[in-house]
Amino acid sequence: MSVSGANARARRSRVRLTRNERREQLIDVARALFAERGLEGTSVEEIAAHAGVSKPVIYEHFGGKEGLYAVVVDREVRTLHDSIRAAITTPDANPRALIELGTMALLDYIDDHPNGFRILSRDSSASSPDGSFATILSDIASRVEDLLGDEFAKTGLDPATAPLYSQMLVGLVALAGQWWMDTRDEQGLAKPVVAAHLVNLAWYGMRNLSSRPRLLAVHPPRPIVIDPASA
């Protein structure tokens, strides 16, 4: 919800709300402000003004700006984490399907919760170290790691490298998703198109992995020099 949308809701809610309704209203208003201005750039006064309440109401419900911010972050963390966890633990799904489902789950979250994604990807760790975007991605990568380890063992690849590849896959989708959110109006790329290209790179890259990768440009193989005297 945008700040203007939150303001409209605040005006409509000048009638007396129940305690739970007021709490939800404050969370909606604060989420929009935090997404636009960040934690440090948002004041209790602004939240109260946009919600049409006095400052003590915010302190009564959340203990202050940091408490309200922590609630917003916690909700977004749970929403994102639950959606991706459900996707990558789909029963009987093959590895490619899991990559597709996980990719779409993240893009769906970005699409449906743009304010929440901005908060998590920018500065969610400011008041909640456990709620940082990096922490969420690390947890997701640890789940992907188990899936990759099993597949690596089946195809003769080194399972010990599964943690590295899981971090790369999750980072690939997360960074591309953030780029898509920031540029989709300019680029005009639909969500399924972005997902298809991400899966294309991830899946076909994984399908053609070398069991003994090496750097060629940085450490090219040494040419074989034949000593004429020994010929």
mmCIF file with all atom_site columns, C-alpha atoms in Angstrom:
data_model
loop_
_atom_site.group_PDB
_atom_site.id
_atom_site.type_symbol
_atom_site.label_atom_id
_atom_site.label_alt_id
_atom_site.label_comp_id
_atom_site.label_asym_id
_atom_site.label_entity_id
_atom_site.label_seq_id
_atom_site.pdbx_PDB_ins_code
_atom_site.Cartn_x
_atom_site.Cartn_y
_atom_site.Cartn_z
_atom_site.occupancy
_atom_site.B_iso_or_equiv
_atom_site.pdbx_formal_charge
_atom_site.auth_seq_id
_atom_site.auth_comp_id
_atom_site.auth_asym_id
_atom_site.auth_atom_id
_atom_site.pdbx_PDB_model_num
ATOM 1   C CA . MET A 1 1   ? 0.000   0.000   0.000   1.00 0.00 ? 1   MET A CA 1
ATOM 2   C CA . SER A 1 2   ? 1.335   3.448   -0.925  1.00 0.00 ? 2   SER A CA 1
ATOM 3   C CA . VAL A 1 3   ? 1.562   6.333   1.526   1.00 0.00 ? 3   VAL A CA 1
ATOM 4   C CA . SER A 1 4   ? -1.367  8.023   -0.244  1.00 0.00 ? 4   SER A CA 1
ATOM 5   C CA . GLY A 1 5   ? -3.391  4.829   0.071   1.00 0.00 ? 5   GLY A CA 1
ATOM 6   C CA . ALA A 1 6   ? -2.512  4.584   3.728   1.00 0.00 ? 6   ALA A CA 1
ATOM 7   C CA . ASN A 1 7   ? -3.570  8.212   4.195   1.00 0.00 ? 7   ASN A CA 1
ATOM 8   C CA . ALA A 1 8   ? -6.924  7.510   2.599   1.00 0.00 ? 8   ALA A CA 1
ATOM 9   C CA . ARG A 1 9   ? -7.424  4.577   4.939   1.00 0.00 ? 9   ARG A CA 1
ATOM 10  C CA . ALA A 1 10  ? -6.426  6.772   7.864   1.00 0.00 ? 10  ALA A CA 1
ATOM 11  C CA . ARG A 1 11  ? -9.046  9.382   6.936   1.00 0.00 ? 11  ARG A CA 1
ATOM 12  C CA . ARG A 1 12  ? -11.695 6.725   6.682   1.00 0.00 ? 12  ARG A CA 1
ATOM 13  C CA . SER A 1 13  ? -10.685 5.349   10.057  1.00 0.00 ? 13  SER A CA 1
ATOM 14  C CA . ARG A 1 14  ? -11.212 8.536   12.041  1.00 0.00 ? 14  ARG A CA 1
ATOM 15  C CA . VAL A 1 15  ? -14.323 6.823   13.322  1.00 0.00 ? 15  VAL A CA 1
ATOM 16  C CA . ARG A 1 16  ? -13.675 4.846   16.469  1.00 0.00 ? 16  ARG A CA 1
ATOM 17  C CA . LEU A 1 17  ? -11.833 1.595   15.768  1.00 0.00 ? 17  LEU A CA 1
ATOM 18  C CA . THR A 1 18  ? -11.468 -1.476  17.902  1.00 0.00 ? 18  THR A CA 1
ATOM 19  C CA . ARG A 1 19  ? -8.034  -2.068  19.382  1.00 0.00 ? 19  ARG A CA 1
ATOM 20  C CA . ASN A 1 20  ? -7.179  -4.718  16.772  1.00 0.00 ? 20  ASN A CA 1
ATOM 21  C CA . GLU A 1 21  ? -8.463  -2.555  13.923  1.00 0.00 ? 21  GLU A CA 1
ATOM 22  C CA . ARG A 1 22  ? -6.356  0.371   15.123  1.00 0.00 ? 22  ARG A CA 1
ATOM 23  C CA . ARG A 1 23  ? -3.291  -1.844  15.403  1.00 0.00 ? 23  ARG A CA 1
ATOM 24  C CA . GLU A 1 24  ? -3.757  -3.104  11.839  1.00 0.00 ? 24  GLU A CA 1
ATOM 25  C CA . GLN A 1 25  ? -4.262  0.428   10.574  1.00 0.00 ? 25  GLN A CA 1
ATOM 26  C CA . LEU A 1 26  ? -1.045  1.605   12.196  1.00 0.00 ? 26  LEU A CA 1
ATOM 27  C CA . ILE A 1 27  ? 0.860   -1.330  10.692  1.00 0.00 ? 27  ILE A CA 1
ATOM 28  C CA . ASP A 1 28  ? -0.485  -0.518  7.211   1.00 0.00 ? 28  ASP A CA 1
ATOM 29  C CA . VAL A 1 29  ? 0.420   3.150   7.494   1.00 0.00 ? 29  VAL A CA 1
ATOM 30  C CA . ALA A 1 30  ? 3.862   2.447   8.928   1.00 0.00 ? 30  ALA A CA 1
ATOM 31  C CA . ARG A 1 31  ? 4.682   -0.182  6.286   1.00 0.00 ? 31  ARG A CA 1
ATOM 32  C CA . ALA A 1 32  ? 4.103   2.340   3.511   1.00 0.00 ? 32  ALA A CA 1
ATOM 33  C CA . LEU A 1 33  ? 6.176   5.007   5.238   1.00 0.00 ? 33  LEU A CA 1
ATOM 34  C CA . PHE A 1 34  ? 9.044   2.648   6.103   1.00 0.00 ? 34  PHE A CA 1
ATOM 35  C CA . ALA A 1 35  ? 9.152   1.393   2.512   1.00 0.00 ? 35  ALA A CA 1
ATOM 36  C CA . GLU A 1 36  ? 9.335   4.927   1.159   1.00 0.00 ? 36  GLU A CA 1
ATOM 37  C CA . ARG A 1 37  ? 11.649  6.546   3.715   1.00 0.00 ? 37  ARG A CA 1
ATOM 38  C CA . GLY A 1 38  ? 13.320  3.784   5.727   1.00 0.00 ? 38  GLY A CA 1
ATOM 39  C CA . LEU A 1 39  ? 13.412  3.357   9.483   1.00 0.00 ? 39  LEU A CA 1
ATOM 40  C CA . GLU A 1 40  ? 15.642  6.333   10.186  1.00 0.00 ? 40  GLU A CA 1
ATOM 41  C CA . GLY A 1 41  ? 13.764  8.583   7.780   1.00 0.00 ? 41  GLY A CA 1
ATOM 42  C CA . THR A 1 42  ? 10.384  7.967   9.396   1.00 0.00 ? 42  THR A CA 1
ATOM 43  C CA . SER A 1 43  ? 9.316   9.598   12.644  1.00 0.00 ? 43  SER A CA 1
ATOM 44  C CA . VAL A 1 44  ? 6.630   8.695   15.156  1.00 0.00 ? 44  VAL A CA 1
ATOM 45  C CA . GLU A 1 45  ? 5.070   12.084  14.446  1.00 0.00 ? 45  GLU A CA 1
ATOM 46  C CA . GLU A 1 46  ? 4.712   11.232  10.751  1.00 0.00 ? 46  GLU A CA 1
ATOM 47  C CA . ILE A 1 47  ? 3.180   7.847   11.449  1.00 0.00 ? 47  ILE A CA 1
ATOM 48  C CA . ALA A 1 48  ? 0.702   9.377   13.869  1.00 0.00 ? 48  ALA A CA 1
ATOM 49  C CA . ALA A 1 49  ? -0.205  12.183  11.455  1.00 0.00 ? 49  ALA A CA 1
ATOM 50  C CA . HIS A 1 50  ? -0.778  9.792   8.541   1.00 0.00 ? 50  HIS A CA 1
ATOM 51  C CA . ALA A 1 51  ? -2.865  7.515   10.754  1.00 0.00 ? 51  ALA A CA 1
ATOM 52  C CA . GLY A 1 52  ? -4.878  10.384  12.180  1.00 0.00 ? 52  GLY A CA 1
ATOM 53  C CA . VAL A 1 53  ? -3.982  9.576   15.794  1.00 0.00 ? 53  VAL A CA 1
ATOM 54  C CA . SER A 1 54  ? -1.859  11.077  18.543  1.00 0.00 ? 54  SER A CA 1
ATOM 55  C CA . LYS A 1 55  ? 1.678   9.867   19.302  1.00 0.00 ? 55  LYS A CA 1
ATOM 56  C CA . PRO A 1 56  ? 0.685   8.170   22.578  1.00 0.00 ? 56  PRO A CA 1
ATOM 57  C CA . VAL A 1 57  ? -1.519  5.752   20.603  1.00 0.00 ? 57  VAL A CA 1
ATOM 58  C CA . ILE A 1 58  ? 1.553   4.403   18.815  1.00 0.00 ? 58  ILE A CA 1
ATOM 59  C CA . TYR A 1 59  ? 3.480   4.058   22.071  1.00 0.00 ? 59  TYR A CA 1
ATOM 60  C CA . GLU A 1 60  ? 0.506   2.312   23.627  1.00 0.00 ? 60  GLU A CA 1
ATOM 61  C CA . HIS A 1 61  ? 0.337   -0.314  20.873  1.00 0.00 ? 61  HIS A CA 1
ATOM 62  C CA . PHE A 1 62  ? 4.020   -0.810  20.002  1.00 0.00 ? 62  PHE A CA 1
ATOM 63  C CA . GLY A 1 63  ? 6.185   0.982   22.549  1.00 0.00 ? 63  GLY A CA 1
ATOM 64  C CA . GLY A 1 64  ? 7.579   3.295   19.883  1.00 0.00 ? 64  GLY A CA 1
ATOM 65  C CA . LYS A 1 65  ? 8.759   3.431   16.277  1.00 0.00 ? 65  LYS A CA 1
ATOM 66  C CA . GLU A 1 66  ? 11.238  0.570   16.632  1.00 0.00 ? 66  GLU A CA 1
ATOM 67  C CA . GLY A 1 67  ? 8.592   -1.721  18.072  1.00 0.00 ? 67  GLY A CA 1
ATOM 68  C CA . LEU A 1 68  ? 6.222   -0.948  15.222  1.00 0.00 ? 68  LEU A CA 1
ATOM 69  C CA . TYR A 1 69  ? 9.002   -1.483  12.702  1.00 0.00 ? 69  TYR A CA 1
ATOM 70  C CA . ALA A 1 70  ? 9.850   -4.852  14.247  1.00 0.00 ? 70  ALA A CA 1
ATOM 71  C CA . VAL A 1 71  ? 6.223   -5.981  13.854  1.00 0.00 ? 71  VAL A CA 1
ATOM 72  C CA . VAL A 1 72  ? 6.176   -4.904  10.201  1.00 0.00 ? 72  VAL A CA 1
ATOM 73  C CA . VAL A 1 73  ? 9.429   -6.746  9.496   1.00 0.00 ? 73  VAL A CA 1
ATOM 74  C CA . ASP A 1 74  ? 8.305   -9.874  11.329  1.00 0.00 ? 74  ASP A CA 1
ATOM 75  C CA . ARG A 1 75  ? 5.133   -10.084 9.268   1.00 0.00 ? 75  ARG A CA 1
ATOM 76  C CA . GLU A 1 76  ? 6.987   -9.656  5.999   1.00 0.00 ? 76  GLU A CA 1
ATOM 77  C CA . VAL A 1 77  ? 9.620   -12.214 6.984   1.00 0.00 ? 77  VAL A CA 1
ATOM 78  C CA . ARG A 1 78  ? 6.961   -14.788 7.776   1.00 0.00 ? 78  ARG A CA 1
ATOM 79  C CA . THR A 1 79  ? 5.039   -14.132 4.568   1.00 0.00 ? 79  THR A CA 1
ATOM 80  C CA . LEU A 1 80  ? 8.124   -14.439 2.359   1.00 0.00 ? 80  LEU A CA 1
ATOM 81  C CA . HIS A 1 81  ? 9.631   -17.356 4.219   1.00 0.00 ? 81  HIS A CA 1
ATOM 82  C CA . ASP A 1 82  ? 6.402   -19.364 4.319   1.00 0.00 ? 82  ASP A CA 1
ATOM 83  C CA . SER A 1 83  ? 5.661   -18.877 0.628   1.00 0.00 ? 83  SER A CA 1
ATOM 84  C CA . ILE A 1 84  ? 9.112   -19.947 -0.534  1.00 0.00 ? 84  ILE A CA 1
ATOM 85  C CA . ARG A 1 85  ? 9.312   -22.822 1.934   1.00 0.00 ? 85  ARG A CA 1
ATOM 86  C CA . ALA A 1 86  ? 5.980   -24.137 0.676   1.00 0.00 ? 86  ALA A CA 1
ATOM 87  C CA . ALA A 1 87  ? 7.195   -23.865 -2.913  1.00 0.00 ? 87  ALA A CA 1
ATOM 88  C CA . ILE A 1 88  ? 10.498  -25.689 -2.523  1.00 0.00 ? 88  ILE A CA 1
ATOM 89  C CA . THR A 1 89  ? 9.028   -28.460 -0.386  1.00 0.00 ? 89  THR A CA 1
ATOM 90  C CA . THR A 1 90  ? 6.263   -29.356 -2.846  1.00 0.00 ? 90  THR A CA 1
ATOM 91  C CA . PRO A 1 91  ? 5.813   -33.142 -2.644  1.00 0.00 ? 91  PRO A CA 1
ATOM 92  C CA . ASP A 1 92  ? 7.011   -35.230 -5.613  1.00 0.00 ? 92  ASP A CA 1
ATOM 93  C CA . ALA A 1 93  ? 8.296   -32.204 -7.551  1.00 0.00 ? 93  ALA A CA 1
ATOM 94  C CA . ASN A 1 94  ? 11.390  -32.809 -9.662  1.00 0.00 ? 94  ASN A CA 1
ATOM 95  C CA . PRO A 1 95  ? 14.449  -30.525 -9.348  1.00 0.00 ? 95  PRO A CA 1
ATOM 96  C CA . ARG A 1 96  ? 13.498  -28.299 -12.280 1.00 0.00 ? 96  ARG A CA 1
ATOM 97  C CA . ALA A 1 97  ? 9.965   -27.893 -10.960 1.00 0.00 ? 97  ALA A CA 1
ATOM 98  C CA . LEU A 1 98  ? 11.328  -26.890 -7.563  1.00 0.00 ? 98  LEU A CA 1
ATOM 99  C CA . ILE A 1 99  ? 13.515  -24.216 -9.184  1.00 0.00 ? 99  ILE A CA 1
ATOM 100 C CA . GLU A 1 100 ? 10.478  -22.917 -11.080 1.00 0.00 ? 100 GLU A CA 1
ATOM 101 C CA . LEU A 1 101 ? 8.234   -22.949 -8.014  1.00 0.00 ? 101 LEU A CA 1
ATOM 102 C CA . GLY A 1 102 ? 10.819  -21.245 -5.814  1.00 0.00 ? 102 GLY A CA 1
ATOM 103 C CA . THR A 1 103 ? 11.509  -18.572 -8.428  1.00 0.00 ? 103 THR A CA 1
ATOM 104 C CA . MET A 1 104 ? 7.834   -17.814 -8.904  1.00 0.00 ? 104 MET A CA 1
ATOM 105 C CA . ALA A 1 105 ? 7.266   -17.722 -5.134  1.00 0.00 ? 105 ALA A CA 1
ATOM 106 C CA . LEU A 1 106 ? 9.847   -14.962 -4.712  1.00 0.00 ? 106 LEU A CA 1
ATOM 107 C CA . LEU A 1 107 ? 8.595   -12.994 -7.722  1.00 0.00 ? 107 LEU A CA 1
ATOM 108 C CA . ASP A 1 108 ? 5.008   -13.373 -6.486  1.00 0.00 ? 108 ASP A CA 1
ATOM 109 C CA . TYR A 1 109 ? 6.017   -11.941 -3.133  1.00 0.00 ? 109 TYR A CA 1
ATOM 110 C CA . ILE A 1 110 ? 7.769   -8.995  -4.806  1.00 0.00 ? 110 ILE A CA 1
ATOM 111 C CA . ASP A 1 111 ? 4.711   -8.401  -6.975  1.00 0.00 ? 111 ASP A CA 1
ATOM 112 C CA . ASP A 1 112 ? 2.141   -8.716  -4.178  1.00 0.00 ? 112 ASP A CA 1
ATOM 113 C CA . HIS A 1 113 ? 4.147   -7.077  -1.375  1.00 0.00 ? 113 HIS A CA 1
ATOM 114 C CA . PRO A 1 114 ? 6.387   -4.415  -2.965  1.00 0.00 ? 114 PRO A CA 1
ATOM 115 C CA . ASN A 1 115 ? 6.538   -2.313  0.199   1.00 0.00 ? 115 ASN A CA 1
ATOM 116 C CA . GLY A 1 116 ? 7.449   -5.322  2.295   1.00 0.00 ? 116 GLY A CA 1
ATOM 117 C CA . PHE A 1 117 ? 10.158  -6.359  -0.146  1.00 0.00 ? 117 PHE A CA 1
ATOM 118 C CA . ARG A 1 118 ? 11.644  -2.858  -0.146  1.00 0.00 ? 118 ARG A CA 1
ATOM 119 C CA . ILE A 1 119 ? 11.824  -2.931  3.636   1.00 0.00 ? 119 ILE A CA 1
ATOM 120 C CA . LEU A 1 120 ? 13.379  -6.400  3.823   1.00 0.00 ? 120 LEU A CA 1
ATOM 121 C CA . SER A 1 121 ? 15.897  -5.904  1.042   1.00 0.00 ? 121 SER A CA 1
ATOM 122 C CA . ARG A 1 122 ? 16.995  -2.457  2.187   1.00 0.00 ? 122 ARG A CA 1
ATOM 123 C CA . ASP A 1 123 ? 17.323  -2.128  5.938   1.00 0.00 ? 123 ASP A CA 1
ATOM 124 C CA . SER A 1 124 ? 15.270  -4.726  7.792   1.00 0.00 ? 124 SER A CA 1
ATOM 125 C CA . SER A 1 125 ? 18.270  -5.674  9.942   1.00 0.00 ? 125 SER A CA 1
ATOM 126 C CA . ALA A 1 126 ? 18.387  -2.203  11.485  1.00 0.00 ? 126 ALA A CA 1
ATOM 127 C CA . SER A 1 127 ? 16.258  -3.249  14.430  1.00 0.00 ? 127 SER A CA 1
ATOM 128 C CA . SER A 1 128 ? 15.986  -7.019  13.983  1.00 0.00 ? 128 SER A CA 1
ATOM 129 C CA . PRO A 1 129 ? 19.167  -8.905  13.040  1.00 0.00 ? 129 PRO A CA 1
ATOM 130 C CA . ASP A 1 130 ? 17.149  -12.101 12.573  1.00 0.00 ? 130 ASP A CA 1
ATOM 131 C CA . GLY A 1 131 ? 14.891  -10.367 10.073  1.00 0.00 ? 131 GLY A CA 1
ATOM 132 C CA . SER A 1 132 ? 17.455  -9.301  7.518   1.00 0.00 ? 132 SER A CA 1
ATOM 133 C CA . PHE A 1 133 ? 16.926  -10.241 3.902   1.00 0.00 ? 133 PHE A CA 1
ATOM 134 C CA . ALA A 1 134 ? 20.320  -11.951 3.879   1.00 0.00 ? 134 ALA A CA 1
ATOM 135 C CA . THR A 1 135 ? 19.237  -14.149 6.788   1.00 0.00 ? 135 THR A CA 1
ATOM 136 C CA . ILE A 1 136 ? 16.070  -15.167 4.972   1.00 0.00 ? 136 ILE A CA 1
ATOM 137 C CA . LEU A 1 137 ? 17.985  -16.002 1.810   1.00 0.00 ? 137 LEU A CA 1
ATOM 138 C CA . SER A 1 138 ? 20.551  -17.969 3.802   1.00 0.00 ? 138 SER A CA 1
ATOM 139 C CA . ASP A 1 139 ? 17.792  -20.070 5.342   1.00 0.00 ? 139 ASP A CA 1
ATOM 140 C CA . ILE A 1 140 ? 16.281  -20.723 1.927   1.00 0.00 ? 140 ILE A CA 1
ATOM 141 C CA . ALA A 1 141 ? 19.712  -21.632 0.552   1.00 0.00 ? 141 ALA A CA 1
ATOM 142 C CA . SER A 1 142 ? 20.192  -24.174 3.324   1.00 0.00 ? 142 SER A CA 1
ATOM 143 C CA . ARG A 1 143 ? 17.017  -25.922 2.177   1.00 0.00 ? 143 ARG A CA 1
ATOM 144 C CA . VAL A 1 144 ? 18.109  -25.840 -1.460  1.00 0.00 ? 144 VAL A CA 1
ATOM 145 C CA . GLU A 1 145 ? 21.477  -27.214 -0.365  1.00 0.00 ? 145 GLU A CA 1
ATOM 146 C CA . ASP A 1 146 ? 19.952  -30.518 0.699   1.00 0.00 ? 146 ASP A CA 1
ATOM 147 C CA . LEU A 1 147 ? 18.183  -30.885 -2.636  1.00 0.00 ? 147 LEU A CA 1
ATOM 148 C CA . LEU A 1 148 ? 21.338  -30.131 -4.600  1.00 0.00 ? 148 LEU A CA 1
ATOM 149 C CA . GLY A 1 149 ? 23.470  -32.432 -2.486  1.00 0.00 ? 149 GLY A CA 1
ATOM 150 C CA . ASP A 1 150 ? 21.246  -35.387 -3.366  1.00 0.00 ? 150 ASP A CA 1
ATOM 151 C CA . GLU A 1 151 ? 21.272  -34.510 -7.065  1.00 0.00 ? 151 GLU A CA 1
ATOM 152 C CA . PHE A 1 152 ? 25.032  -34.007 -7.098  1.00 0.00 ? 152 PHE A CA 1
ATOM 153 C CA . ALA A 1 153 ? 25.583  -37.409 -5.562  1.00 0.00 ? 153 ALA A CA 1
ATOM 154 C CA . LYS A 1 154 ? 23.419  -39.012 -8.259  1.00 0.00 ? 154 LYS A CA 1
ATOM 155 C CA . THR A 1 155 ? 25.266  -37.329 -11.141 1.00 0.00 ? 155 THR A CA 1
ATOM 156 C CA . GLY A 1 156 ? 28.841  -37.754 -9.941  1.00 0.00 ? 156 GLY A CA 1
ATOM 157 C CA . LEU A 1 157 ? 29.369  -34.155 -8.853  1.00 0.00 ? 157 LEU A CA 1
ATOM 158 C CA . ASP A 1 158 ? 30.971  -33.320 -5.528  1.00 0.00 ? 158 ASP A CA 1
ATOM 159 C CA . PRO A 1 159 ? 28.200  -32.986 -2.888  1.00 0.00 ? 159 PRO A CA 1
ATOM 160 C CA . ALA A 1 160 ? 30.573  -30.884 -0.765  1.00 0.00 ? 160 ALA A CA 1
ATOM 161 C CA . THR A 1 161 ? 30.071  -28.009 -3.238  1.00 0.00 ? 161 THR A CA 1
ATOM 162 C CA . ALA A 1 162 ? 26.262  -28.044 -2.840  1.00 0.00 ? 162 ALA A CA 1
ATOM 163 C CA . PRO A 1 163 ? 26.282  -25.201 -0.246  1.00 0.00 ? 163 PRO A CA 1
ATOM 164 C CA . LEU A 1 164 ? 28.158  -22.945 -2.679  1.00 0.00 ? 164 LEU A CA 1
ATOM 165 C CA . TYR A 1 165 ? 25.808  -23.698 -5.550  1.00 0.00 ? 165 TYR A CA 1
ATOM 166 C CA . SER A 1 166 ? 22.730  -23.214 -3.381  1.00 0.00 ? 166 SER A CA 1
ATOM 167 C CA . GLN A 1 167 ? 23.942  -19.747 -2.370  1.00 0.00 ? 167 GLN A CA 1
ATOM 168 C CA . MET A 1 168 ? 24.576  -18.895 -6.022  1.00 0.00 ? 168 MET A CA 1
ATOM 169 C CA . LEU A 1 169 ? 21.140  -20.048 -7.151  1.00 0.00 ? 169 LEU A CA 1
ATOM 170 C CA . VAL A 1 170 ? 19.257  -18.201 -4.416  1.00 0.00 ? 170 VAL A CA 1
ATOM 171 C CA . GLY A 1 171 ? 21.367  -15.071 -4.887  1.00 0.00 ? 171 GLY A CA 1
ATOM 172 C CA . LEU A 1 172 ? 20.752  -15.159 -8.635  1.00 0.00 ? 172 LEU A CA 1
ATOM 173 C CA . VAL A 1 173 ? 16.979  -15.180 -8.213  1.00 0.00 ? 173 VAL A CA 1
ATOM 174 C CA . ALA A 1 174 ? 16.948  -12.636 -5.383  1.00 0.00 ? 174 ALA A CA 1
ATOM 175 C CA . LEU A 1 175 ? 19.121  -10.053 -7.130  1.00 0.00 ? 175 LEU A CA 1
ATOM 176 C CA . ALA A 1 176 ? 17.319  -10.458 -10.441 1.00 0.00 ? 176 ALA A CA 1
ATOM 177 C CA . GLY A 1 177 ? 14.009  -10.133 -8.627  1.00 0.00 ? 177 GLY A CA 1
ATOM 178 C CA . GLN A 1 178 ? 15.126  -6.904  -7.003  1.00 0.00 ? 178 GLN A CA 1
ATOM 179 C CA . TRP A 1 179 ? 16.275  -5.560  -10.378 1.00 0.00 ? 179 TRP A CA 1
ATOM 180 C CA . TRP A 1 180 ? 12.921  -6.515  -11.904 1.00 0.00 ? 180 TRP A CA 1
ATOM 181 C CA . MET A 1 181 ? 10.999  -4.677  -9.196  1.00 0.00 ? 181 MET A CA 1
ATOM 182 C CA . ASP A 1 182 ? 13.078  -1.534  -9.711  1.00 0.00 ? 182 ASP A CA 1
ATOM 183 C CA . THR A 1 183 ? 12.957  -1.566  -13.532 1.00 0.00 ? 183 THR A CA 1
ATOM 184 C CA . ARG A 1 184 ? 9.827   -3.423  -14.606 1.00 0.00 ? 184 ARG A CA 1
ATOM 185 C CA . ASP A 1 185 ? 7.968   -0.279  -15.677 1.00 0.00 ? 185 ASP A CA 1
ATOM 186 C CA . GLU A 1 186 ? 10.923  0.710   -17.824 1.00 0.00 ? 186 GLU A CA 1
ATOM 187 C CA . GLN A 1 187 ? 11.806  -2.762  -19.101 1.00 0.00 ? 187 GLN A CA 1
ATOM 188 C CA . GLY A 1 188 ? 8.261   -4.007  -19.557 1.00 0.00 ? 188 GLY A CA 1
ATOM 189 C CA . LEU A 1 189 ? 9.147   -7.587  -18.628 1.00 0.00 ? 189 LEU A CA 1
ATOM 190 C CA . ALA A 1 190 ? 6.225   -9.654  -17.378 1.00 0.00 ? 190 ALA A CA 1
ATOM 191 C CA . LYS A 1 191 ? 6.724   -11.794 -14.290 1.00 0.00 ? 191 LYS A CA 1
ATOM 192 C CA . PRO A 1 192 ? 6.436   -15.161 -16.109 1.00 0.00 ? 192 PRO A CA 1
ATOM 193 C CA . VAL A 1 193 ? 9.003   -13.989 -18.645 1.00 0.00 ? 193 VAL A CA 1
ATOM 194 C CA . VAL A 1 194 ? 11.476  -13.052 -15.920 1.00 0.00 ? 194 VAL A CA 1
ATOM 195 C CA . ALA A 1 195 ? 10.885  -16.374 -14.169 1.00 0.00 ? 195 ALA A CA 1
ATOM 196 C CA . ALA A 1 196 ? 11.360  -18.331 -17.398 1.00 0.00 ? 196 ALA A CA 1
ATOM 197 C CA . HIS A 1 197 ? 14.707  -16.666 -18.110 1.00 0.00 ? 197 HIS A CA 1
ATOM 198 C CA . LEU A 1 198 ? 15.910  -17.191 -14.558 1.00 0.00 ? 198 LEU A CA 1
ATOM 199 C CA . VAL A 1 199 ? 14.999  -20.860 -14.683 1.00 0.00 ? 199 VAL A CA 1
ATOM 200 C CA . ASN A 1 200 ? 16.578  -21.132 -18.131 1.00 0.00 ? 200 ASN A CA 1
ATOM 201 C CA . LEU A 1 201 ? 19.931  -19.915 -16.818 1.00 0.00 ? 201 LEU A CA 1
ATOM 202 C CA . ALA A 1 202 ? 19.759  -21.846 -13.550 1.00 0.00 ? 202 ALA A CA 1
ATOM 203 C CA . TRP A 1 203 ? 18.515  -25.148 -14.941 1.00 0.00 ? 203 TRP A CA 1
ATOM 204 C CA . TYR A 1 204 ? 20.636  -25.423 -18.068 1.00 0.00 ? 204 TYR A CA 1
ATOM 205 C CA . GLY A 1 205 ? 23.638  -24.173 -16.177 1.00 0.00 ? 205 GLY A CA 1
ATOM 206 C CA . MET A 1 206 ? 23.104  -26.886 -13.579 1.00 0.00 ? 206 MET A CA 1
ATOM 207 C CA . ARG A 1 207 ? 22.479  -29.514 -16.239 1.00 0.00 ? 207 ARG A CA 1
ATOM 208 C CA . ASN A 1 208 ? 25.849  -28.872 -17.870 1.00 0.00 ? 208 ASN A CA 1
ATOM 209 C CA . LEU A 1 209 ? 28.084  -28.553 -14.831 1.00 0.00 ? 209 LEU A CA 1
ATOM 210 C CA . SER A 1 210 ? 31.619  -29.800 -15.155 1.00 0.00 ? 210 SER A CA 1
ATOM 211 C CA . SER A 1 211 ? 32.735  -32.208 -12.469 1.00 0.00 ? 211 SER A CA 1
ATOM 212 C CA . ARG A 1 212 ? 36.138  -30.477 -12.414 1.00 0.00 ? 212 ARG A CA 1
ATOM 213 C CA . PRO A 1 213 ? 35.606  -26.772 -13.153 1.00 0.00 ? 213 PRO A CA 1
ATOM 214 C CA . ARG A 1 214 ? 38.659  -24.593 -13.686 1.00 0.00 ? 214 ARG A CA 1
ATOM 215 C CA . LEU A 1 215 ? 39.484  -21.025 -14.636 1.00 0.00 ? 215 LEU A CA 1
ATOM 216 C CA . LEU A 1 216 ? 40.793  -20.615 -18.171 1.00 0.00 ? 216 LEU A CA 1
ATOM 217 C CA . ALA A 1 217 ? 41.206  -16.856 -18.504 1.00 0.00 ? 217 ALA A CA 1
ATOM 218 C CA . VAL A 1 218 ? 42.783  -16.290 -15.085 1.00 0.00 ? 218 VAL A CA 1
ATOM 219 C CA . HIS A 1 219 ? 44.834  -19.470 -14.970 1.00 0.00 ? 219 HIS A CA 1
ATOM 220 C CA . PRO A 1 220 ? 45.102  -20.765 -18.545 1.00 0.00 ? 220 PRO A CA 1
ATOM 221 C CA . PRO A 1 221 ? 46.656  -24.196 -19.030 1.00 0.00 ? 221 PRO A CA 1
ATOM 222 C CA . ARG A 1 222 ? 50.389  -24.048 -19.626 1.00 0.00 ? 222 ARG A CA 1
ATOM 223 C CA . PRO A 1 223 ? 51.424  -24.830 -23.215 1.00 0.00 ? 223 PRO A CA 1
ATOM 224 C CA . ILE A 1 224 ? 53.411  -27.962 -23.720 1.00 0.00 ? 224 ILE A CA 1
ATOM 225 C CA . VAL A 1 225 ? 56.953  -27.043 -24.740 1.00 0.00 ? 225 VAL A CA 1
ATOM 226 C CA . ILE A 1 226 ? 59.029  -29.718 -26.437 1.00 0.00 ? 226 ILE A CA 1
ATOM 227 C CA . ASP A 1 227 ? 62.771  -29.444 -25.907 1.00 0.00 ? 227 ASP A CA 1
ATOM 228 C CA . PRO A 1 228 ? 64.408  -29.827 -29.359 1.00 0.00 ? 228 PRO A CA 1
ATOM 229 C CA . ALA A 1 229 ? 67.427  -31.440 -27.744 1.00 0.00 ? 229 ALA A CA 1
ATOM 230 C CA . SER A 1 230 ? 65.306  -34.220 -26.384 1.00 0.00 ? 230 SER A CA 1
ATOM 231 C CA . ALA A 1 231 ? 63.469  -34.794 -29.647 1.00 0.00 ? 231 ALA A CA 1
#
